XYZ file of C-alpha atoms in Angstrom:
128
model
C 2.433 -17.420 -9.537
C 5.677 -15.504 -9.125
C 3.940 -12.332 -10.312
C 1.706 -12.508 -7.256
C 4.406 -13.277 -4.664
C 5.549 -9.664 -4.223
C 1.979 -8.387 -3.960
C 0.864 -11.095 -1.532
C 4.050 -10.749 0.528
C 3.675 -6.989 0.822
C -0.022 -7.328 1.679
C 0.939 -9.682 4.524
C 3.394 -7.027 5.771
C 0.591 -4.439 5.704
C -1.768 -6.777 7.567
C 0.861 -7.574 10.175
C 1.843 -3.959 10.788
C -1.756 -2.779 10.804
C -3.408 -5.473 12.907
C -0.678 -6.321 15.430
C -1.983 -5.648 18.953
C -0.602 -2.403 20.378
C 1.081 -4.225 23.265
C 3.064 -6.414 20.857
C 4.605 -3.499 18.946
C 8.229 -2.992 20.013
C 8.973 0.317 21.677
C 11.391 1.884 19.185
C 12.798 5.386 19.454
C 11.696 6.026 15.850
C 8.079 5.671 16.947
C 8.453 8.717 19.198
C 9.214 10.985 16.212
C 6.109 13.112 15.575
C 3.987 11.740 12.719
C 6.421 8.887 12.030
C 3.469 6.495 11.932
C 2.016 8.537 9.055
C 5.281 8.067 7.130
C 4.972 4.307 7.727
C 1.356 4.283 6.495
C 2.279 6.340 3.420
C 5.202 4.016 2.636
C 3.177 0.805 3.041
C 0.571 1.939 0.525
C 3.119 3.644 -1.747
C 4.957 0.348 -2.231
C 1.747 -1.678 -2.566
C 0.390 0.706 -5.211
C 3.593 0.458 -7.241
C 3.472 -3.344 -7.111
C -0.173 -3.364 -8.194
C 0.453 -0.811 -10.947
C 3.278 -3.000 -12.230
C 0.971 -5.988 -12.219
C -1.850 -4.209 -14.076
C 0.552 -2.524 -16.502
C 1.508 -5.875 -18.019
C -2.029 -6.180 -19.383
C -1.983 -3.816 -22.330
C -5.768 -3.369 -22.205
C -5.494 -1.155 -19.117
C -4.780 2.526 -19.732
C -2.856 4.584 -17.187
C -6.100 6.223 -16.082
C -7.785 2.851 -15.563
C -4.813 1.547 -13.550
C -4.885 4.693 -11.404
C -8.615 4.283 -10.799
C -8.362 0.559 -9.984
C -5.411 1.095 -7.635
C -6.996 4.072 -5.916
C -10.347 2.395 -5.332
C -8.855 -0.930 -4.251
C -6.280 0.514 -1.859
C -8.609 3.172 -0.432
C -11.099 0.390 0.301
C -8.437 -1.838 1.896
C -6.994 1.071 3.909
C -10.429 2.070 5.160
C -11.362 -1.502 6.012
C -8.153 -2.039 7.971
C -8.672 1.209 9.896
C -12.192 0.054 10.822
C -10.807 -3.351 11.871
C -8.285 -1.608 14.127
C -11.215 0.025 15.888
C -13.470 -3.040 16.003
C -10.993 -5.781 16.924
C -9.776 -6.144 20.527
C -6.170 -5.218 19.627
C -5.983 -1.876 21.452
C -5.493 0.097 18.212
C -7.283 3.244 17.088
C -9.071 4.092 13.866
C -7.394 7.242 12.553
C -8.464 9.594 9.797
C -4.815 10.723 9.578
C -3.679 7.138 8.939
C -6.399 6.727 6.313
C -5.261 9.948 4.614
C -1.633 8.769 4.643
C -2.690 5.406 3.161
C -4.668 7.130 0.404
C -1.924 9.624 -0.380
C 0.680 6.852 -0.548
C -1.518 4.759 -2.851
C -2.183 7.559 -5.313
C 1.387 8.917 -5.240
C 2.918 5.474 -5.774
C 0.626 4.734 -8.694
C 1.334 8.076 -10.369
C 5.102 7.727 -9.953
C 5.031 4.222 -11.373
C 2.821 5.063 -14.341
C 4.415 8.338 -15.370
C 8.051 7.796 -14.400
C 9.109 4.232 -13.564
C 7.109 1.840 -15.754
C 9.701 1.699 -18.528
C 12.753 1.577 -16.264
C 14.528 -1.361 -14.638
C 12.594 -0.708 -11.407
C 9.284 -0.748 -13.236
C 10.102 -3.967 -15.035
C 11.106 -5.601 -11.716
C 7.773 -4.595 -10.179
C 5.677 -6.041 -12.982
């Protein structure tokens, strides 16, 4: 169960940050920096993809290419679904192609960095 805690915890963070009504988001000066929200979207999916890659890496039957494909498809689907929910739910949030692109870029970048750089390091072992 402990292997899932980091993934589930981070997914809850993504859900909270993505589906919190606009009026409930604190007005922080960081949010006024141009494109800062894209950095947040990239980071959310970057971290999630590294956690998932670490999880899948422990199963030796998955090649790096298969892990990349699974992560990309899963996180692109989740990112797209959450963007649609932002539009459909009465939470005063917008569906954004830019946010979707940042999610996708973060997911693919995080997976690649994990698989080809971190998987055999202390960080990679902590994530798996």
